[in-house]
Short mmCIF file of C-alpha atoms and ligand atoms in Angstrom, two decimals:
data_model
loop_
_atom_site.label_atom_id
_atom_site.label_comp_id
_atom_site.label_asym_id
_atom_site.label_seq_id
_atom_site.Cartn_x
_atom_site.Cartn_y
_atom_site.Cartn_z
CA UNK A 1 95.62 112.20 108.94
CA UNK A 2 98.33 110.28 108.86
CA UNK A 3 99.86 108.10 112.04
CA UNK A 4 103.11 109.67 113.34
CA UNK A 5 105.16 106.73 112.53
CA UNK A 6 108.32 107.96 113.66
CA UNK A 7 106.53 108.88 117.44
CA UNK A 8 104.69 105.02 117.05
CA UNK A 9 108.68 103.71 116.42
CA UNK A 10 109.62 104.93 120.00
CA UNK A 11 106.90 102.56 121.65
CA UNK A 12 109.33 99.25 120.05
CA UNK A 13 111.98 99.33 122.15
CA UNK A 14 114.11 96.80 119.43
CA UNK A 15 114.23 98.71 117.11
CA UNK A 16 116.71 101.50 118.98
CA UNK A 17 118.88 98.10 119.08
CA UNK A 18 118.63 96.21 116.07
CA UNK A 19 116.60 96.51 112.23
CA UNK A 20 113.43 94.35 112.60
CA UNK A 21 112.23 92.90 109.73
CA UNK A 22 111.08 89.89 110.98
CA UNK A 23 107.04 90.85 111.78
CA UNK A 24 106.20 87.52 109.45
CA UNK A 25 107.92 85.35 112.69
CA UNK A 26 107.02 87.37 115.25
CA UNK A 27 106.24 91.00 115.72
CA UNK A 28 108.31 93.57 117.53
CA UNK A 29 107.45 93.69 121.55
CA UNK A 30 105.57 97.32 121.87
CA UNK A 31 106.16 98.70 125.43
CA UNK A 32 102.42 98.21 126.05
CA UNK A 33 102.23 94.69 125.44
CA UNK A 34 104.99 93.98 127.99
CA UNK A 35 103.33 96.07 130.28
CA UNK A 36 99.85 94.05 129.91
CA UNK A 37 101.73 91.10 130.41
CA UNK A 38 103.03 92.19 133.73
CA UNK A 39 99.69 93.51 135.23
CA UNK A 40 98.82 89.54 134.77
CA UNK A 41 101.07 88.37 136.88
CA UNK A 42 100.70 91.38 139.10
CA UNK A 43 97.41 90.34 138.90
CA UNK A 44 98.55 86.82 140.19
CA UNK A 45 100.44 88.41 142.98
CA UNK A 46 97.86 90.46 144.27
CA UNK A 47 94.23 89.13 143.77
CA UNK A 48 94.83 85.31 143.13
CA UNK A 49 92.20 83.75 140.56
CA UNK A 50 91.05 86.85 139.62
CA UNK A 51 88.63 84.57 136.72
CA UNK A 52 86.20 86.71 135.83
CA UNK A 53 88.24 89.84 134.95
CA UNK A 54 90.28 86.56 132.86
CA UNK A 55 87.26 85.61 131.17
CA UNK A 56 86.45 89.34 130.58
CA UNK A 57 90.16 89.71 128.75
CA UNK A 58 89.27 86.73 126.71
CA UNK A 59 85.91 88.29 125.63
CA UNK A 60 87.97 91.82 124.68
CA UNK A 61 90.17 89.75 122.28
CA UNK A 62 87.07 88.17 120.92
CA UNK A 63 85.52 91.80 120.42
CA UNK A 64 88.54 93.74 119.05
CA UNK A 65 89.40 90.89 116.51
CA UNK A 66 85.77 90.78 115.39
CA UNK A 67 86.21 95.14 114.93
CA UNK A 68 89.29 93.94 113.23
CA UNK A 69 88.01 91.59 109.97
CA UNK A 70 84.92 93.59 110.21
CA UNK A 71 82.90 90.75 111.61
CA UNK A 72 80.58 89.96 114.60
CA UNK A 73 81.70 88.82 117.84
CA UNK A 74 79.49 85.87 117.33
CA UNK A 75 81.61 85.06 114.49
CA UNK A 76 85.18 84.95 116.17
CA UNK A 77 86.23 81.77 117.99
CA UNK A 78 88.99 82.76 120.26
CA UNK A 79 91.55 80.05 119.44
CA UNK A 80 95.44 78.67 120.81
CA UNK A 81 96.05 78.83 117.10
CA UNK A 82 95.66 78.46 113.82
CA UNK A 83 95.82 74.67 113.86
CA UNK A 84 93.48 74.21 116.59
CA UNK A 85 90.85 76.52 114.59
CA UNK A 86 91.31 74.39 111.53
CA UNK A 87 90.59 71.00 113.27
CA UNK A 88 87.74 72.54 115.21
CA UNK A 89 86.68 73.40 112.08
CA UNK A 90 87.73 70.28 110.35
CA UNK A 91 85.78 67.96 112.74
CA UNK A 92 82.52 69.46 111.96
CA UNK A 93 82.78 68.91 107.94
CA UNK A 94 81.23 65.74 106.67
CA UNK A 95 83.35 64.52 103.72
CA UNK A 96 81.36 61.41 103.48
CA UNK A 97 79.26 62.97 100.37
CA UNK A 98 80.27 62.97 97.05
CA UNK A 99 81.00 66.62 97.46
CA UNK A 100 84.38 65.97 99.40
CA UNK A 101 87.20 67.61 97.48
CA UNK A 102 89.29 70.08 99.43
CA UNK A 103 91.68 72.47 96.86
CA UNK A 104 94.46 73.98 98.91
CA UNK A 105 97.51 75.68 96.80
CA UNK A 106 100.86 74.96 96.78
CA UNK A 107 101.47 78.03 98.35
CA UNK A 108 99.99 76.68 102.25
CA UNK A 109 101.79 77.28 105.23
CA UNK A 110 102.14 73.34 105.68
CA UNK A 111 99.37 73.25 108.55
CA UNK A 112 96.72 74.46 106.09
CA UNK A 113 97.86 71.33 103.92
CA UNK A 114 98.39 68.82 106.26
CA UNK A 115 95.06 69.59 108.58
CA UNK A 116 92.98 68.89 105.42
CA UNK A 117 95.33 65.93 104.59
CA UNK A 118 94.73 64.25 108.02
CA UNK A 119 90.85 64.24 106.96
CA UNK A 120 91.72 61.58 104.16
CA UNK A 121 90.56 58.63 106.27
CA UNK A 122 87.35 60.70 107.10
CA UNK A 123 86.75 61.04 102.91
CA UNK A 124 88.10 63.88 101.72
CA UNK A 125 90.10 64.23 98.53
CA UNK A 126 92.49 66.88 98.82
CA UNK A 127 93.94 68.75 95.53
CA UNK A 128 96.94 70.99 95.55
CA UNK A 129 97.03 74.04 92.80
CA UNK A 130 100.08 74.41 91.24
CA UNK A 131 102.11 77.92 90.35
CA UNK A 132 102.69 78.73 86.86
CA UNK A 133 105.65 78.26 85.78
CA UNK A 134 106.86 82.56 86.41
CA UNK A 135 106.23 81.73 90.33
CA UNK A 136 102.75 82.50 90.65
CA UNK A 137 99.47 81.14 90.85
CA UNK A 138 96.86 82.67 88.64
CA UNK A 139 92.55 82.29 88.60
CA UNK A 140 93.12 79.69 85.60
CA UNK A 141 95.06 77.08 88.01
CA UNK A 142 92.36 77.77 90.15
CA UNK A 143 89.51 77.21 88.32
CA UNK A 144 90.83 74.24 87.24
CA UNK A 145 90.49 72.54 90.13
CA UNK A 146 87.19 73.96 91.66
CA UNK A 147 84.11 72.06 90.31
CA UNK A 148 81.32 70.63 91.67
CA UNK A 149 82.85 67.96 93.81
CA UNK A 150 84.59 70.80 95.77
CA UNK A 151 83.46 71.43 99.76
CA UNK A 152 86.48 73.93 100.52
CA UNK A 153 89.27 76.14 98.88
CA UNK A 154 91.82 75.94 102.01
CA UNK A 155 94.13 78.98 100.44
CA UNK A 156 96.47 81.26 102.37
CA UNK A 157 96.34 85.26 101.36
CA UNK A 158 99.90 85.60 101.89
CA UNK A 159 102.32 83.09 100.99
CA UNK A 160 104.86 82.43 103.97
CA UNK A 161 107.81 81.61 101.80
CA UNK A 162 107.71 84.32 99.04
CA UNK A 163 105.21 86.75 99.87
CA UNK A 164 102.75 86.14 97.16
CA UNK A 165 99.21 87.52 97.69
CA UNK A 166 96.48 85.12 96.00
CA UNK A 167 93.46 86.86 94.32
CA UNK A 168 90.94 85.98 96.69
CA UNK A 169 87.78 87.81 95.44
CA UNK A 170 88.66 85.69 92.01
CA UNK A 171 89.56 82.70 94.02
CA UNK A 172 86.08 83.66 96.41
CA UNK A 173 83.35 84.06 92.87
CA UNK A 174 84.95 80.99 91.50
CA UNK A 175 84.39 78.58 94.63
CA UNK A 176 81.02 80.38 95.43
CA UNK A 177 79.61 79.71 91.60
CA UNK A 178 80.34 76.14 92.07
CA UNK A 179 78.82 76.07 95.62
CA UNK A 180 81.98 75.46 97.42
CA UNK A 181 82.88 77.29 100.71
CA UNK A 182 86.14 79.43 101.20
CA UNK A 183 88.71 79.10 103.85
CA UNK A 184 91.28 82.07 104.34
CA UNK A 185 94.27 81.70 106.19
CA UNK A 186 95.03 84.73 107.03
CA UNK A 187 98.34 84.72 109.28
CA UNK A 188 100.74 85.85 107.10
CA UNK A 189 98.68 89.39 106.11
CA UNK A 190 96.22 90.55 108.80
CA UNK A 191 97.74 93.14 110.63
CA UNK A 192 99.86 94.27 107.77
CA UNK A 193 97.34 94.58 105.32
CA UNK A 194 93.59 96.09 105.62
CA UNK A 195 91.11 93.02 105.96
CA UNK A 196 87.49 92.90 105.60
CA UNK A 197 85.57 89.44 105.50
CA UNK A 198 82.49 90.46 104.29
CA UNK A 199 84.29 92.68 101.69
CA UNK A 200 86.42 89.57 100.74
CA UNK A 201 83.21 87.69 101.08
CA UNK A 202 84.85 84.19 102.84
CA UNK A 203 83.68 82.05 104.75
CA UNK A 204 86.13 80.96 107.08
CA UNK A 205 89.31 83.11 108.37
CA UNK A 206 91.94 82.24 110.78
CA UNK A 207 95.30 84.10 112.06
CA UNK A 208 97.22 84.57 114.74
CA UNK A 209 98.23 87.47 117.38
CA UNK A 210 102.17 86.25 117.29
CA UNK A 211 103.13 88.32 113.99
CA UNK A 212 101.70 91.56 112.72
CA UNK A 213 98.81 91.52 115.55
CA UNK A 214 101.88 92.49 117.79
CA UNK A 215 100.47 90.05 120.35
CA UNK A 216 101.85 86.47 121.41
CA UNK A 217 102.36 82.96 120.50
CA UNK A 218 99.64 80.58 121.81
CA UNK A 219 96.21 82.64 120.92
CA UNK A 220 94.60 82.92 117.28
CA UNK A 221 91.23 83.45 116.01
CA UNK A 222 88.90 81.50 113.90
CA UNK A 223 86.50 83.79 111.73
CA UNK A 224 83.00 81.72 110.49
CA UNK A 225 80.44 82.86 108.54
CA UNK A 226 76.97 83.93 110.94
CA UNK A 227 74.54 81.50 108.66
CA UNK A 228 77.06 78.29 108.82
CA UNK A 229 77.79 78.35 112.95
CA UNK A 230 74.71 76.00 113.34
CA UNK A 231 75.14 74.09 110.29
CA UNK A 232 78.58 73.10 111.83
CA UNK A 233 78.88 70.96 114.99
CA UNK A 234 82.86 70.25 115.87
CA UNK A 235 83.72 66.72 116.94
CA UNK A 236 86.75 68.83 118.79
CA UNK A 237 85.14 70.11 121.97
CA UNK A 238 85.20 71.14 125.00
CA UNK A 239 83.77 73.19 128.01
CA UNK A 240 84.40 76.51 126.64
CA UNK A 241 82.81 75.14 123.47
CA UNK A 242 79.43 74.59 125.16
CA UNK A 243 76.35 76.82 125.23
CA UNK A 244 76.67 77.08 128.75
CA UNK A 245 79.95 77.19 130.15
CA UNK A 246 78.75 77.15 134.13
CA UNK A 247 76.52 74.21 133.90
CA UNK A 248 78.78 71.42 133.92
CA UNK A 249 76.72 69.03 132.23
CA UNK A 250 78.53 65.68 131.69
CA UNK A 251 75.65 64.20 129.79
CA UNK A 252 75.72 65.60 126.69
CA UNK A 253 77.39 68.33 124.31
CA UNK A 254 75.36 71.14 124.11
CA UNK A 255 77.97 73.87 121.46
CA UNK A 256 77.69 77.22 121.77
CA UNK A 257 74.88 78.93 119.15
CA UNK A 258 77.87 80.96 118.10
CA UNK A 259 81.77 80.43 117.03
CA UNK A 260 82.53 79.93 120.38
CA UNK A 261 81.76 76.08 119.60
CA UNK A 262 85.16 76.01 118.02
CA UNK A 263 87.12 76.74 121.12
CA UNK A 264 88.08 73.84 123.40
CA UNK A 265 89.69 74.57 127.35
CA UNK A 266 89.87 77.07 129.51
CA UNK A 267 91.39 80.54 127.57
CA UNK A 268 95.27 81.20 127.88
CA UNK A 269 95.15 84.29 129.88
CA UNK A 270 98.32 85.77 129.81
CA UNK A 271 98.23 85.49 125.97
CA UNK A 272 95.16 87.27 126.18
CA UNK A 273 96.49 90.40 127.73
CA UNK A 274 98.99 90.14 125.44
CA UNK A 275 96.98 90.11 122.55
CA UNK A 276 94.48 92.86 123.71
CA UNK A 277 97.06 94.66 124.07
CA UNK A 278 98.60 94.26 120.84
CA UNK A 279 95.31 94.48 118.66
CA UNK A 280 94.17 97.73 120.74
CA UNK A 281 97.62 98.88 119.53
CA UNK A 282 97.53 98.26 116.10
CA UNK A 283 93.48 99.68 115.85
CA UNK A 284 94.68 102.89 117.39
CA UNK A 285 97.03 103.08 114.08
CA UNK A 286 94.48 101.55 111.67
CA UNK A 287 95.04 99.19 108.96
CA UNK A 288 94.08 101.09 106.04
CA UNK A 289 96.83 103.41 107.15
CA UNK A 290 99.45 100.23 107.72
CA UNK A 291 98.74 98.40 104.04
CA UNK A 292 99.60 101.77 102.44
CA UNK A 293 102.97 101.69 104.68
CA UNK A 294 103.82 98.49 104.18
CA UNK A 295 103.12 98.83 100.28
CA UNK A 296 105.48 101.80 100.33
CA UNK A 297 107.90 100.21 102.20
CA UNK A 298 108.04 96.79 100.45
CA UNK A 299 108.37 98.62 97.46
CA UNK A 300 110.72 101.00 98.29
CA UNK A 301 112.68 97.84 99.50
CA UNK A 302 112.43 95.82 96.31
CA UNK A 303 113.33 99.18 93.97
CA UNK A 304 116.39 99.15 96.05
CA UNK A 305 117.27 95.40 95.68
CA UNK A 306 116.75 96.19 92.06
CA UNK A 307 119.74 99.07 92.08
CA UNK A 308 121.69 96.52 94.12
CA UNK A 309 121.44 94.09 91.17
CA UNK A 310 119.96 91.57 93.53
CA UNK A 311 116.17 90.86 92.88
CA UNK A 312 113.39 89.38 94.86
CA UNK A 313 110.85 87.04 93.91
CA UNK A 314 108.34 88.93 95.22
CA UNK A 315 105.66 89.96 93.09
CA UNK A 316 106.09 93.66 92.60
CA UNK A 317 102.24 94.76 91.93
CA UNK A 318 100.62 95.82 94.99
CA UNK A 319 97.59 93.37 94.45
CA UNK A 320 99.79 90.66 94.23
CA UNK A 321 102.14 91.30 97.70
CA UNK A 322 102.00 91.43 101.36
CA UNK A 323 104.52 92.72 103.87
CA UNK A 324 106.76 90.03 103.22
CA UNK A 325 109.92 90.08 100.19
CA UNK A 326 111.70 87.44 99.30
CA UNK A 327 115.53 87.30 98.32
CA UNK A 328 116.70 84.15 96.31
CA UNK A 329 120.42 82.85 98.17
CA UNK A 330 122.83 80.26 97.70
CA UNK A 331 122.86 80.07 101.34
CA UNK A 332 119.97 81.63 102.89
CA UNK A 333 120.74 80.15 106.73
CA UNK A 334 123.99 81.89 105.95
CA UNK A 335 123.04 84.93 105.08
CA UNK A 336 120.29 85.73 107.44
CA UNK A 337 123.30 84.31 109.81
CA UNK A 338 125.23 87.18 108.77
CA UNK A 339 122.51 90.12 108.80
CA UNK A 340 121.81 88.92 112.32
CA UNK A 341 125.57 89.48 112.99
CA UNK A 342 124.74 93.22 111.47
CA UNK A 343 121.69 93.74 113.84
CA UNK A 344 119.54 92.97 110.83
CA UNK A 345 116.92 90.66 112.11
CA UNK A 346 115.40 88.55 109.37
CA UNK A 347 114.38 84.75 108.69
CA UNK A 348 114.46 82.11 106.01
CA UNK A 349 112.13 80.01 104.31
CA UNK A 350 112.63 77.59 101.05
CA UNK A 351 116.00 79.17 100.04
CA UNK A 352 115.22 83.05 100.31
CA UNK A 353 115.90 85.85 103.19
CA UNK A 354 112.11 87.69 104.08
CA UNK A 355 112.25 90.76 105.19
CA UNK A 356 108.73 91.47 106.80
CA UNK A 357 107.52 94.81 107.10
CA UNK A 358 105.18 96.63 109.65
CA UNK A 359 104.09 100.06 110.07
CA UNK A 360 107.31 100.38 112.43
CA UNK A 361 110.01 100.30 110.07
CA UNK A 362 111.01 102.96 108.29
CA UNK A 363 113.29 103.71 105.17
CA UNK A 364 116.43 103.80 107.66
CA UNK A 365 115.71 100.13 108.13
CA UNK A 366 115.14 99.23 104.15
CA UNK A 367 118.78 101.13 103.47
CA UNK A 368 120.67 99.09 106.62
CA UNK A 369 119.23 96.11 104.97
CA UNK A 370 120.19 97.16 101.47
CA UNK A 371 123.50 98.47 102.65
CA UNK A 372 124.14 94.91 104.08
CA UNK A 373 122.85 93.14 101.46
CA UNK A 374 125.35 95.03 99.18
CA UNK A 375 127.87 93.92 101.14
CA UNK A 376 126.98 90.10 101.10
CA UNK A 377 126.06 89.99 97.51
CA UNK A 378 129.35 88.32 96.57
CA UNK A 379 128.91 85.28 99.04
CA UNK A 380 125.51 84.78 99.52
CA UNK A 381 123.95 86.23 96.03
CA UNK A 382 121.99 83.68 94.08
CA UNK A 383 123.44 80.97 92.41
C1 LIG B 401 100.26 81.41 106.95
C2 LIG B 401 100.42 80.67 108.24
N1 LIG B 401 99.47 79.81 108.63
C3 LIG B 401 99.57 79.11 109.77
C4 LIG B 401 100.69 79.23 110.58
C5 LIG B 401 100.78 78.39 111.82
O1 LIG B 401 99.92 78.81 112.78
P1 LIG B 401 99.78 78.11 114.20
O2 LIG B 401 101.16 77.76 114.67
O3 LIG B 401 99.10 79.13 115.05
O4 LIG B 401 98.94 76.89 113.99
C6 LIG B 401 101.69 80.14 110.24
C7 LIG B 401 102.86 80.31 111.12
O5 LIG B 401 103.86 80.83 110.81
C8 LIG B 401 101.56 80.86 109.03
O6 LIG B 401 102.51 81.72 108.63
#
């Protein structure tokens, strides 16, 4: 059965007030996840160091993410972000080999570009994959670059600035045939779109809980394959990275037999509620019922920037799209200026308005946005 949508609209508070379409920045605040965040510092008030019920909420997020990708708990490292996955991960990769190549596309979010980047004085050779020249990057520019030389495809799955989906099971059999391993940043599509890591069969993953996860900023996850955790020791540590957190051994790293080797410090609690919150949420809708949402809805949107005669660059096949479209403007700090001005709240990225989608919005929001965007057309339309 379908979620009641319109009953799930009346737990975002925002959206009585403004049209949010901004989920690819940061998710609308669900009444729950404010309330989690105040039984922390109730918490705080009342019992003190309450640490093991802390610990306990950083173990939850660890268990409902894994339920999430359809992974193991083993498998999820509990990360302050997507960066600090990727250099946890980073440190343990030995580029000193002649397989030392790292393809990342020229649609990163700049972190998943720059992280592999800062590995050059370690060894590794980083190659970027171009688009073709309609926008998009197809299996050909792809397999191009992945030989034998290659350790890692760093690739997003959603593209931050135009809302591009990669082929990843093409992207996935190519790296795999030439023995390569797969990293999937994730940030811009889980939550919005249905994701299964064994499915997509990769071997790294990370996100975050700020955007569709409905969480907060300062907590991620980093996904890694069962059969590589012990083939991977991070130079980035800690004492929530080791196998034993209570025994305060100063003589030696000992990591955790499971992802938990990629964490670092002590967890960030009052993200955590946050973000338990926020993924118990979204679970209780179910992605497979959220990607067929925001499918409808992105379409629905970019039919209707069609009629206004004022197209996206968004890919319009499913297969090729997240929750994310893109409007081309002559001024796009302007314009998303002037929706904000309207109660529209969107962002801008690389010359082009996003309007992110989530399970939330509804077709009321897509026509205030096209009803504004009618109105602008004249002064902010594309050159
Ligand atoms: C696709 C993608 N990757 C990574 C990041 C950055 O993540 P973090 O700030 O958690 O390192 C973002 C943030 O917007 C993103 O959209």
């Amino acid at each position: 059965m379908e979620p009641d949508f319109q009953a799930l609209r009346r737990e975002f508070p925002i959206l009585a007030r403004k049209t949010y379409l901004n989920s690819g920045s940061y998710g609308a605040l669900a009444n729950g996840v404010k309330a989690a965040v105040e039984a922390y510092l109730e918490d705080r008030l009342i019992v003190g160091a309450n640490w093991d019920a802390w610990v306990a909420k950083n173990e939850s997020v660890r268990t409902l993410t894994a339920t999430l990708l359809r992974a193991a708990p083993d498998e999820i490292a509990v990360t302050a972000s997507v960066s600090a996955g990727l250099n946890a991960l980073a440190s343990a990769v030995d580029f000193s080999g002649p397989r030392n190549k790292v393809v990342v596309s020229d649609f990163e979010f700049p972190t998943n570009a720059q992280i592999w980047h800062a590995q050059e004085p370690r060894g590794a050779r980083v190659v970027h994959v171009p688009p073709a020249a309609e926008g998009y990057i197809p299996l050909e520019n792809f397999a191009e670059a992945i030989d034998e030389q290659t350790l890692l495809v760093a690739i997003t799955h959603v593209c931050y600035r135009n809302g591009a989906k990669l082929d990843i099971p093409g992207i996935v059999r190519l790296a795999h045939a030439k023995g390569a391993r797969v990293l999937l940043d994730c940030y811009q599509s889980v939550g919005s779109l249905d994701i299964d890591v064994k499915t997509l069969d990769v071997d790294f993953a990370a996100g975050g809980m700020l955007k569709y996860l409905l969480g907060t900023a300062g907590i991620g996850f980093l996904y890694v394959r069962g059969s590589l955790i012990p083939t991977l020791v991070p130079a980035n540590s800690g004492w929530f990275a080791q196998a034993d957190i209570a025994a305060m051994d100063i003589t030696a790293n000992r990591p955790a037999p499971n992802a938990r080797r990629f964490e670092a410090g002590a967890p960030g609690v009052v993200n955590c509620y946050a973000a338990e919150a926020g993924l118990k949420f979204l679970l209780a809708v179910g992605t497979p019922a959220i990607e067929i949402r925001n499918y409808a809805l992105t379409r629905h949107c970019m039919q209707r920037l069609e009629e206004i005669g004022w197209r996206s660059i968004t890919p319009t096949q499913n297969e090729r799209r997240g929750a994310t479209v893109a409007v081309p403007s002559q001024d796009c700090v302007g314009l998303s200026k002037e929706l904000m001005r309207r109660g529209i709240v969107t962002s801008y990225r690389d010359g082009n308005v996003r309007a992110s989608f989530h399970f939330y919005n509804d077709e009321s929001d897509v026509e205030s946005f096209i009803a504004a965007m009618k109105a602008l057309r004249a002064r902010f339309g594309p050159f």
